[in-house]
Amino acid sequence: MLRAAPFLTLALMLGPVIAGLAGTLLPAAGYVPALGGTSVSLEPVRALLAQPGLATSVLLSLFTGLAATLGAFVIVMLFTAAFEGTRMFRGVKTLLSPLLSVPHAAAAFGLAFLIAPSGWAMRLVSPWANGMTRPPDVLIIGDPHGLAMTFGLMAKEIPFLFLMVLAALPQTKSLAARRVATGLGYAPVAGWLKVVLPRVYPQIRLPVFAVLAYATSVVDVALILGPTTPAPLAVRLVAWMNDPDLSFRFMASAGALLQLAISLGAIGLWIVGERLAIHVGRRWTDGGGRRFADRWVALAAGAGMAALIGALLLGLCVLCLWSLAGPWRFPDALPAHLSFDNWLRHLGAISEAVGVTLSIALPVTALAVVLALACLEGETRKGRALRHRTLPLLYVPLIVPQIAFLFGLQILFLLCGLHDTLLAVALSHLVFVLPYVFLALSDPWRAADPRYGHVATALGAPPDRVFWRVRLPLALRATATAAALGIAVSVAQYLPTLLIGGGRFASVTTEAVALAAGGNRRLIAIYALLQMALPFLAFALAALVPGVAFRARRDLQPST
Amino acid sequence: MTEALPLPADTPAGLRFQDVRIARAGQPLIALDAHIAPGDVLTVMGPSGVGKSTLLAYAAGFLDSVFQASGAVLVDGTDVTRLAAHERHMGLLFQDPLLFPHLSVGGNLAFALPPRLRGRAARKAAIAAALAEVGLAGLEKRDPATLSGGQKARVALMRVLVSAPRALLLDEPFSKLDTALRGQIRDLVFEMARARGLPVLLVTHDAADAQAAAGAIVEIAPA
């Protein structure tokens, strides 16, 4: 079992990606006998290129994704440079950790309810400040340039990048390096950018690529905040894929390959930017400049961080309000009254969606945790970490755009009769849950003191006993956190649930996004809150269980 | 102090390092050919980084795969080098007590107590006796994190001893204790080992440890 675990893990994680890509390639070339395509042709590509507004869709996907990633990256880097080690920095850290588990769709809904013309922000300043008694007739949500979408993606990626930086900082001895730089007369931001960034960046590079790939191919956020005339490419692909006219699928597959090219192209552009930044950065470092407009950078980064976190948090507040709202006319700042009527009225549908969501998330997470533990325990017994060779492989499912291989995977499941089954949906979720669970578990596992295992072994405990009685209990907190992350990842999946499940499995996420086009804010708010509540509950349990299990053991209580 | 060690070839009892050589990437690191009689202490001395701990890891069965080793370690005449680490019953003590933080003091000892001692009452009695032997009677239920440094060291010692080891391997086990405590724990360890007739291999860089061990000393020079 332990010997097979790494192979099984890789097969379950990469198999669907590779098979799915192949399954996308064939229909893109016109070859799917089941759908009447028996000869290889360029017809799907031609049909794709003939679609009106294709170039606009492509540019939208590329530039909203690049801008959102770059914006989030710059804010996180400059904020860390200016504030690391301060009380504000620690405050932001405690605020952002729970926000990481908020699914993209929920964050996007919150933002939409906040900044829309009839949104909360406008209600709060109307009519006393601007004299408005009806919402202004402007396009904020779904603006043709995708600004709202970019802003939403940026706000949601900041917690992720920030926590990745936090994880990387201790290994770079950043505070000591900063002290040395300060001693040499460097202002905080300049010093950090010159001595810490070059060591932090290599460690967050793959996560940045994952963000880029995600942001350039996102569907749920684009459906909620993005433009519609035309929509970003990924949104149009899903519409074609779900078109009753099956012949659209050939074109959709060709489009999925175009999407792959866009996401990889964005990463390529980013790498070009890296080279430029390294070149400029070296010259700047060699020049010995001691400042980098430190005061202004601190001000701008602080303001940017505050604005985005504030928007996320206010968005969540307004979701709570809407889910409980009775009549709420514009421009009232608050609903006329609050009650649980909305929740009670939809209780049946709600509990069904929660049931579907958990029936996917729980077994998938359990399997992912078992596989990750088996891989890590096998590695410990062999006494050698495979870290460097396997790490990039873990990121493959996170870097290849979902849509590029889910189309093919859907067709493959169709061919082997697994289409529209819970098993198929679970397998597709596993592709994304496994890497996150593994990444969350591997660092604490490998950082554990190996001598505990040695002592136990020397006392005569066989390997299995050492695992169950010593290594696993000591890693219980990390395991619980990894499991909570797995649940959060599974709950947030929109595209795999929709495409692989053939629309048959209404999870809280697919329900929420499906409601986006309609105007029922109360119902949307309920589903968006459920989307948040499930991961949040999982993390709360993960924090609670080890604390209770080891309540009498001081060294196993969470520090501070 | 580097004269030839007595090697009573006719008495196999004790711990024997038979022409043990450890190399790293082809570079010889450390070599030892010695016999430690039951109740005796052999001290291996040298500065840090010469591979003293590697020697212990080899004997206990935890040698990292970057090292290559030849020779054999025999306990009472049987070659343990071919046994799995958990079948060697080499008692290990590190500079940290490494009490399992998720188990109580009694739980730590119960983990070590061989399963052949059957019956809850008998096992509890054995644990109580072990704790009493080092002046810690009645501390079974305590969280190891609440013990003092000296108490932790004594629990760690008893945890090794109740597992019925065939030899003791000590990896600088006193170096993190303060001076007053140090002599006390050191004497306790050697006294217990002698009373149980255990051969002891002590690895240290502290001359005072070596002296207190009152046994043969092997000096390892940096390669």
Coordinates of N, CA and C in Angstrom, one line a residue, chain A residues 285-487:
Chain A
T285 N 20.0 47.1 -7.3 CA 20.7 46.7 -6.1 C 22.1 47.1 -6.2
D286 N 22.8 46.9 -7.4 CA 24.2 47.3 -7.5 C 24.4 48.8 -7.3
G287 N 23.4 49.6 -7.6 CA 23.5 51.0 -7.5 C 23.5 51.5 -6.0
G288 N 23.1 50.6 -5.1 CA 23.2 50.9 -3.7 C 22.2 51.9 -3.2
G289 N 21.1 52.2 -4.0 CA 20.1 53.2 -3.5 C 19.4 52.7 -2.2
R290 N 19.3 53.6 -1.3 CA 18.8 53.2 0.1 C 17.3 53.3 0.2
R291 N 16.6 53.9 -0.7 CA 15.2 54.1 -0.5 C 14.4 53.7 -1.7
F292 N 13.1 53.5 -1.5 CA 12.2 53.2 -2.7 C 10.9 53.9 -2.4
A293 N 11.0 55.3 -2.4 CA 9.8 56.1 -2.0 C 9.1 55.4 -0.9
D294 N 9.8 55.1 0.1 CA 9.3 54.2 1.2 C 7.9 54.7 1.8
R295 N 7.9 56.0 2.0 CA 6.6 56.4 2.7 C 5.4 56.3 1.8
W296 N 5.6 56.6 0.5 CA 4.5 56.5 -0.4 C 4.1 55.0 -0.7
V297 N 5.1 54.2 -0.8 CA 4.8 52.8 -1.0 C 4.0 52.2 0.1
A298 N 4.5 52.6 1.4 CA 3.8 52.1 2.5 C 2.3 52.5 2.5
L299 N 2.1 53.8 2.2 CA 0.8 54.4 2.2 C -0.1 53.7 1.1
A300 N 0.5 53.6 -0.1 CA -0.3 53.0 -1.2 C -0.6 51.5 -0.9
A301 N 0.4 50.8 -0.5 CA 0.2 49.3 -0.3 C -0.8 49.1 0.9
G302 N -0.7 49.9 1.9 CA -1.6 49.8 3.0 C -3.0 50.2 2.6
A303 N -3.1 51.2 1.8 CA -4.5 51.6 1.4 C -5.1 50.6 0.4
G304 N -4.2 50.0 -0.5 CA -4.7 49.0 -1.4 C -5.2 47.8 -0.6
M305 N -4.4 47.4 0.3 CA -4.7 46.2 1.1 C -6.0 46.4 1.9
A306 N -6.1 47.6 2.5 CA -7.3 47.9 3.3 C -8.5 48.0 2.4
A307 N -8.4 48.6 1.2 CA -9.6 48.7 0.4 C -10.1 47.3 -0.1
L308 N -9.1 46.4 -0.4 CA -9.6 45.1 -0.9 C -10.1 44.2 0.2
I309 N -9.4 44.2 1.3 CA -9.9 43.4 2.4 C -11.2 44.0 2.9
G310 N -11.3 45.3 2.9 CA -12.5 46.0 3.4 C -13.7 45.6 2.4
A311 N -13.4 45.6 1.1 CA -14.5 45.3 0.2 C -14.9 43.8 0.4
L312 N -14.0 42.9 0.6 CA -14.3 41.5 0.8 C -15.2 41.4 2.1
L313 N -14.8 42.0 3.1 CA -15.5 41.9 4.4 C -16.9 42.5 4.3
L314 N -16.9 43.7 3.8 CA -18.2 44.4 3.6 C -19.2 43.5 2.7
G315 N -18.6 43.0 1.7 CA -19.3 42.1 0.8 C -20.0 40.9 1.6
L316 N -19.2 40.4 2.5 CA -19.7 39.3 3.3 C -20.8 39.8 4.2
C317 N -20.7 41.0 4.7 CA -21.7 41.5 5.6 C -23.0 41.7 4.8
V318 N -22.9 42.2 3.6 CA -24.1 42.5 2.8 C -24.8 41.2 2.4
L319 N -24.0 40.2 2.2 CA -24.6 38.8 1.9 C -25.4 38.4 3.1
C320 N -24.9 38.6 4.3 CA -25.7 38.2 5.5 C -27.0 39.0 5.6
L321 N -26.8 40.3 5.3 CA -28.0 41.2 5.4 C -29.1 40.7 4.4
W322 N -28.7 40.5 3.2 CA -29.6 40.1 2.1 C -30.3 38.7 2.5
S323 N -29.5 37.8 3.0 CA -30.1 36.5 3.3 C -31.2 36.6 4.4
L324 N -31.1 37.6 5.2 CA -32.1 37.8 6.3 C -33.1 38.9 6.0
A325 N -33.0 39.5 4.8 CA -33.7 40.8 4.5 C -35.2 40.5 4.3
G326 N -36.0 41.3 4.9 CA -37.4 41.4 4.5 C -37.4 42.4 3.3
P327 N -38.4 43.2 3.2 CA -38.4 44.3 2.1 C -37.2 45.2 2.3
W328 N -36.5 45.5 1.2 CA -35.3 46.4 1.3 C -35.3 47.2 0.0
R329 N -35.9 48.4 0.1 CA -36.0 49.3 -1.0 C -34.8 50.2 -1.1
F330 N -34.5 50.6 -2.3 CA -33.5 51.6 -2.5 C -34.1 52.9 -2.1
P331 N -33.5 53.8 -1.5 CA -32.1 53.8 -1.0 C -31.9 53.5 0.4
D332 N -32.8 52.7 1.0 CA -32.7 52.4 2.5 C -31.3 51.8 2.7
A333 N -30.7 52.2 3.8 CA -29.4 51.7 4.2 C -29.5 50.3 4.7
L334 N -30.6 50.0 5.3 CA -30.8 48.6 5.9 C -32.2 48.1 5.5
P335 N -32.4 46.8 5.5 CA -33.7 46.2 5.2 C -34.7 46.7 6.3
A336 N -36.0 46.7 5.9 CA -37.0 47.1 6.8 C -37.1 46.3 8.1
H337 N -36.9 45.0 7.9 CA -36.7 44.1 9.0 C -36.0 42.8 8.6
L338 N -35.4 42.2 9.6 CA -34.6 41.0 9.4 C -35.3 39.8 10.0
S339 N -35.3 38.7 9.3 CA -35.9 37.4 9.8 C -35.2 36.2 9.1
F340 N -35.5 35.1 9.6 CA -35.0 33.8 9.0 C -36.0 33.3 8.0
D341 N -37.0 34.1 7.6 CA -38.0 33.6 6.7 C -37.4 33.1 5.4
N342 N -36.5 33.8 4.8 CA -35.9 33.4 3.6 C -35.3 32.0 3.7
W343 N -34.5 31.8 4.8 CA -33.9 30.5 5.0 C -34.9 29.4 5.2
L344 N -36.0 29.7 6.0 CA -36.9 28.7 6.3 C -37.7 28.3 5.0
R345 N -38.0 29.3 4.2 CA -38.8 29.0 3.0 C -38.1 28.1 2.0
H346 N -36.7 28.2 2.0 CA -36.0 27.3 1.1 C -35.2 26.2 1.7
L347 N -35.7 25.9 2.9 CA -34.9 24.9 3.7 C -34.7 23.6 3.0
G348 N -35.8 23.1 2.3 CA -35.7 21.8 1.6 C -34.6 21.8 0.6
A349 N -34.6 22.8 -0.3 CA -33.6 22.9 -1.4 C -32.2 23.1 -0.8
I350 N -32.2 23.9 0.2 CA -30.9 24.2 0.9 C -30.2 22.9 1.4
S351 N -31.0 22.2 2.2 CA -30.4 21.0 2.8 C -30.0 20.0 1.7
E352 N -30.8 19.9 0.6 CA -30.5 19.0 -0.5 C -29.1 19.4 -1.1
A353 N -28.9 20.7 -1.3 CA -27.7 21.2 -1.9 C -26.5 20.9 -0.9
V354 N -26.7 21.2 0.4 CA -25.7 20.9 1.3 C -25.3 19.4 1.3
G355 N -26.4 18.6 1.3 CA -26.1 17.1 1.2 C -25.3 16.7 0.0
V356 N -25.7 17.2 -1.1 CA -24.9 16.9 -2.4 C -23.5 17.3 -2.2
T357 N -23.3 18.6 -1.7 CA -21.9 19.1 -1.6 C -21.1 18.2 -0.7
L358 N -21.7 17.9 0.5 CA -20.9 17.1 1.4 C -20.7 15.7 1.0
S359 N -21.6 15.1 0.2 CA -21.5 13.7 -0.3 C -20.3 13.7 -1.3
I360 N -20.0 14.8 -1.9 CA -18.8 14.8 -2.7 C -17.6 15.1 -1.9
A361 N -17.6 16.2 -1.1 CA -16.5 16.7 -0.4 C -15.9 15.8 0.6
L362 N -16.7 15.1 1.4 CA -16.2 14.3 2.5 C -15.4 13.1 2.0
P363 N -16.0 12.2 1.1 CA -15.2 11.1 0.7 C -14.0 11.5 -0.1
V364 N -14.1 12.5 -0.9 CA -12.9 13.0 -1.7 C -11.8 13.4 -0.8
T365 N -12.2 14.2 0.2 CA -11.1 14.7 1.1 C -10.5 13.5 1.9
A366 N -11.4 12.6 2.4 CA -10.9 11.5 3.1 C -9.9 10.7 2.3
L367 N -10.2 10.4 1.0 CA -9.3 9.7 0.2 C -8.0 10.5 0.0
A368 N -8.1 11.8 -0.2 CA -6.9 12.6 -0.5 C -6.0 12.6 0.8
V369 N -6.6 12.7 2.0 CA -5.8 12.7 3.2 C -5.1 11.4 3.3
V370 N -5.8 10.3 3.1 CA -5.2 9.0 3.2 C -4.0 8.8 2.3
L371 N -4.2 9.2 1.0 CA -3.2 9.1 0.0 C -2.0 10.0 0.4
A372 N -2.2 11.2 0.8 CA -1.1 12.1 1.2 C -0.4 11.5 2.4
L373 N -1.1 11.0 3.4 CA -0.4 10.4 4.5 C 0.4 9.2 4.1
A374 N -0.2 8.4 3.2 CA 0.5 7.2 2.8 C 1.8 7.6 2.1
C375 N 1.7 8.6 1.2 CA 2.9 9.0 0.5 C 4.0 9.5 1.5
L376 N 3.6 10.3 2.4 CA 4.5 10.9 3.3 C 5.1 9.9 4.3
E377 N 4.3 9.0 4.8 CA 4.8 7.9 5.7 C 5.8 7.0 4.9
G378 N 5.4 6.7 3.7 CA 6.4 5.9 2.9 C 7.7 6.6 2.7
E379 N 7.6 7.9 2.5 CA 8.8 8.7 2.3 C 9.7 8.7 3.6
T380 N 9.0 8.8 4.7 CA 9.7 8.9 6.0 C 10.4 7.5 6.3
R381 N 9.7 6.4 5.9 CA 10.3 5.1 6.1 C 11.5 4.9 5.2
K382 N 11.4 5.4 4.0 CA 12.5 5.2 3.1 C 13.6 6.2 3.5
G383 N 13.3 7.2 4.3 CA 14.3 8.1 4.7 C 14.8 9.1 3.7
R384 N 14.0 9.4 2.7 CA 14.4 10.3 1.6 C 13.2 11.0 1.1
A385 N 13.2 12.3 1.0 CA 12.1 13.1 0.5 C 12.3 13.2 -1.0
L386 N 11.1 13.1 -1.7 CA 11.2 13.2 -3.2 C 10.8 14.7 -3.6
R387 N 10.9 15.6 -2.6 CA 10.3 16.9 -2.8 C 10.6 17.6 -4.2
H388 N 11.8 17.6 -4.5 CA 12.1 18.5 -5.7 C 11.6 17.9 -7.0
R389 N 11.6 16.6 -7.1 CA 11.1 16.1 -8.4 C 9.6 16.1 -8.5
T390 N 8.9 16.0 -7.3 CA 7.4 15.9 -7.4 C 6.7 17.2 -7.3
L391 N 7.4 18.2 -6.7 CA 6.7 19.5 -6.4 C 6.0 20.1 -7.7
P392 N 6.8 20.2 -8.8 CA 6.1 20.8 -10.0 C 4.9 19.9 -10.4
L393 N 5.0 18.6 -10.2 CA 3.9 17.7 -10.7 C 2.6 18.1 -9.9
L394 N 2.8 18.4 -8.6 CA 1.6 18.7 -7.8 C 0.9 20.0 -8.4
Y395 N 1.6 20.8 -9.0 CA 1.0 22.0 -9.5 C 0.4 21.9 -10.9
V396 N 0.6 20.7 -11.5 CA 0.1 20.6 -12.9 C -1.5 20.8 -12.9
P397 N -2.2 20.1 -12.0 CA -3.7 20.3 -12.1 C -4.1 21.7 -11.7
L398 N -3.2 22.5 -11.1 CA -3.5 23.8 -10.7 C -3.1 24.8 -11.8
I399 N -2.3 24.4 -12.7 CA -1.8 25.3 -13.7 C -2.4 25.1 -15.1
V400 N -2.8 23.8 -15.4 CA -3.5 23.6 -16.6 C -5.0 24.1 -16.3
P401 N -5.5 25.0 -17.2 CA -6.8 25.5 -16.9 C -7.9 24.4 -16.9
Q402 N -8.7 24.4 -15.9 CA -9.7 23.4 -15.7 C -10.5 23.0 -17.0
I403 N -10.9 24.1 -17.6 CA -11.7 23.9 -18.8 C -11.1 23.2 -19.9
A404 N -9.7 23.3 -20.0 CA -9.0 22.6 -21.1 C -9.1 21.1 -21.0
F405 N -9.1 20.6 -19.8 CA -9.2 19.1 -19.7 C -10.5 18.6 -19.2
L406 N -11.4 19.4 -18.6 CA -12.7 18.9 -18.2 C -13.6 18.6 -19.4
F407 N -13.4 19.3 -20.5 CA -14.2 18.9 -21.7 C -13.9 17.5 -22.1
G408 N -12.6 17.3 -22.2 CA -12.1 15.9 -22.7 C -12.5 14.9 -21.7
L409 N -12.4 15.2 -20.4 CA -12.7 14.3 -19.3 C -14.2 13.9 -19.4
Q410 N -15.0 14.9 -19.7 CA -16.5 14.7 -19.8 C -16.7 13.6 -20.9
I411 N -16.0 13.8 -22.0 CA -16.2 12.9 -23.1 C -15.7 11.5 -22.8
L412 N -14.6 11.4 -22.1 CA -14.1 10.1 -21.7 C -15.0 9.4 -20.7
F413 N -15.5 10.1 -19.7 CA -16.5 9.5 -18.8 C -17.7 9.0 -19.5
L414 N -18.1 9.8 -20.6 CA -19.2 9.4 -21.4 C -19.0 8.1 -22.1
L415 N -17.7 7.9 -22.6 CA -17.4 6.7 -23.3 C -17.4 5.5 -22.4
C416 N -16.9 5.7 -21.1 CA -16.9 4.5 -20.3 C -18.1 4.4 -19.4
G417 N -19.2 5.2 -19.7 CA -20.4 5.0 -19.0 C -20.5 5.6 -17.6
L418 N -19.5 6.4 -17.2 CA -19.5 7.0 -15.9 C -20.0 8.4 -15.9
H419 N -20.5 8.9 -17.1 CA -20.9 10.3 -17.1 C -22.1 10.5 -16.2
D420 N -22.1 11.7 -15.7 CA -23.2 12.2 -14.8 C -23.4 11.3 -13.6
T421 N -22.3 10.6 -13.1 CA -22.4 9.9 -11.8 C -21.6 10.6 -10.8
L422 N -22.0 10.3 -9.5 CA -21.3 10.9 -8.4 C -19.8 10.5 -8.4
L423 N -19.6 9.3 -8.8 CA -18.2 8.8 -8.8 C -17.3 9.7 -9.7
A424 N -17.9 10.0 -10.9 CA -17.1 10.8 -11.9 C -16.9 12.2 -11.3
V425 N -17.9 12.8 -10.7 CA -17.7 14.1 -10.1 C -16.7 14.1 -9.0
A426 N -16.7 13.0 -8.2 CA -15.8 12.9 -7.1 C -14.3 12.8 -7.7
L427 N -14.2 11.9 -8.7 CA -12.9 11.8 -9.3 C -12.3 13.1 -9.8
S428 N -13.2 13.9 -10.4 CA -12.8 15.2 -11.0 C -12.4 16.1 -9.8
H429 N -13.1 16.1 -8.7 CA -12.8 16.9 -7.6 C -11.4 16.5 -7.0
L430 N -11.2 15.2 -7.0 CA -10.0 14.7 -6.4 C -8.7 15.3 -7.1
V431 N -8.8 15.6 -8.4 CA -7.7 16.1 -9.1 C -7.3 17.5 -8.5
F432 N -8.2 18.2 -7.9 CA -7.9 19.5 -7.4 C -7.7 19.5 -5.9
V433 N -8.4 18.5 -5.2 CA -8.3 18.4 -3.8 C -6.9 17.9 -3.4
L434 N -6.5 16.8 -4.1 CA -5.2 16.2 -3.8 C -4.0 17.1 -3.7
P435 N -3.8 17.9 -4.7 CA -2.6 18.8 -4.6 C -2.6 19.7 -3.4
Y436 N -3.8 20.3 -3.1 CA -3.9 21.2 -1.9 C -3.7 20.5 -0.6
V437 N -4.3 19.3 -0.5 CA -4.1 18.5 0.7 C -2.7 18.1 0.9
F438 N -2.1 17.7 -0.2 CA -0.7 17.3 -0.1 C 0.2 18.4 0.3
L439 N 0.0 19.6 -0.4 CA 0.9 20.8 -0.1 C 0.7 21.2 1.4
A440 N -0.6 21.1 1.9 CA -0.8 21.6 3.2 C -0.2 20.6 4.3
L441 N -0.1 19.4 3.9 CA 0.3 18.4 4.9 C 1.8 18.1 4.8
S442 N 2.4 18.3 3.7 CA 3.8 17.9 3.5 C 4.8 18.7 4.3
D443 N 4.6 20.0 4.4 CA 5.5 20.9 5.1 C 5.6 20.6 6.6
P444 N 4.4 20.6 7.3 CA 4.5 20.2 8.7 C 5.0 18.8 8.9
W445 N 4.6 17.9 8.0 CA 5.0 16.5 8.2 C 6.6 16.4 8.1
R446 N 7.1 17.0 7.1 CA 8.6 16.9 6.9 C 9.3 17.7 8.0
A447 N 8.7 18.7 8.5 CA 9.3 19.5 9.5 C 9.3 18.9 10.9
A448 N 8.6 17.8 11.1 CA 8.5 17.1 12.4 C 9.9 16.5 12.7
D449 N 10.2 16.5 14.0 CA 11.5 16.0 14.5 C 11.5 14.5 14.3
P450 N 12.4 14.0 13.4 CA 12.4 12.5 13.1 C 12.9 11.7 14.3
R451 N 13.5 12.4 15.3 CA 14.0 11.6 16.4 C 12.8 10.9 17.2
Y452 N 11.6 11.5 17.2 CA 10.5 10.9 17.9 C 10.3 9.5 17.3
G453 N 10.3 9.4 16.0 CA 10.1 8.1 15.4 C 11.3 7.2 15.7
H454 N 12.5 7.7 15.7 CA 13.7 6.9 16.1 C 13.6 6.4 17.5
V455 N 13.2 7.2 18.4 CA 13.0 6.8 19.8 C 12.0 5.7 19.9
A456 N 10.9 5.9 19.2 CA 9.8 4.9 19.3 C 10.3 3.6 18.7
T457 N 11.0 3.6 17.6 CA 11.5 2.4 17.0 C 12.5 1.7 17.9
A458 N 13.4 2.5 18.4 CA 14.4 1.9 19.3 C 13.8 1.3 20.5
L459 N 12.6 1.8 20.9 CA 11.9 1.1 22.1 C 11.2 -0.2 21.6
G460 N 11.3 -0.5 20.4 CA 10.8 -1.8 19.9 C 9.5 -1.7 19.2
A461 N 9.1 -0.5 18.8 CA 7.8 -0.4 18.1 C 8.0 -0.6 16.6
P462 N 7.2 -1.6 16.0 CA 7.3 -1.8 14.6 C 6.8 -0.6 13.8
P463 N 7.1 -0.4 12.6 CA 6.8 0.8 11.8 C 5.3 1.2 11.9
D464 N 4.4 0.2 11.8 CA 3.0 0.6 11.8 C 2.6 1.2 13.2
R465 N 3.1 0.7 14.2 CA 2.8 1.2 15.5 C 3.4 2.6 15.7
V466 N 4.6 2.8 15.2 CA 5.2 4.1 15.2 C 4.3 5.1 14.5
F467 N 3.8 4.7 13.4 CA 2.9 5.6 12.6 C 1.6 6.0 13.4
W468 N 0.9 4.9 13.8 CA -0.4 5.2 14.5 C -0.2 5.8 15.8
R469 N 0.8 5.4 16.6 CA 0.9 5.9 18.0 C 1.7 7.2 18.1
V470 N 2.6 7.4 17.2 CA 3.5 8.6 17.4 C 3.4 9.6 16.3
R471 N 3.7 9.2 15.0 CA 3.8 10.2 14.0 C 2.4 10.8 13.6
L472 N 1.4 10.0 13.5 CA 0.1 10.5 13.2 C -0.5 11.4 14.3
P473 N -0.5 10.9 15.6 CA -1.0 11.9 16.6 C -0.2 13.2 16.6
L474 N 1.1 13.2 16.4 CA 1.9 14.4 16.4 C 1.5 15.3 15.3
A475 N 1.0 14.7 14.2 CA 0.6 15.4 13.0 C -0.9 15.6 12.9
L476 N -1.6 15.4 14.0 CA -3.1 15.4 13.9 C -3.6 16.8 13.6
R477 N -3.0 17.8 14.1 CA -3.4 19.2 13.8 C -3.2 19.5 12.3
A478 N -2.0 19.2 11.8 CA -1.8 19.5 10.4 C -2.7 18.7 9.5
T479 N -3.0 17.4 9.9 CA -3.9 16.6 9.1 C -5.3 17.1 9.1
A480 N -5.7 17.6 10.3 CA -7.1 18.2 10.4 C -7.2 19.4 9.5
T481 N -6.1 20.3 9.5 CA -6.1 21.5 8.7 C -6.1 21.2 7.2
A482 N -5.3 20.2 6.9 CA -5.3 19.8 5.5 C -6.6 19.2 5.0
A483 N -7.3 18.5 5.9 CA -8.6 18.0 5.5 C -9.6 19.1 5.4
A484 N -9.5 20.1 6.2 CA -10.4 21.3 6.1 C -10.2 22.0 4.8
L485 N -8.9 22.1 4.4 CA -8.6 22.8 3.2 C -9.2 21.9 2.0
G486 N -9.0 20.6 2.1 CA -9.6 19.8 1.1 C -11.1 20.0 0.9
I487 N -11.8 20.1 2.0 CA -13.2 20.3 2.0 C -13.5 21.7 1.3

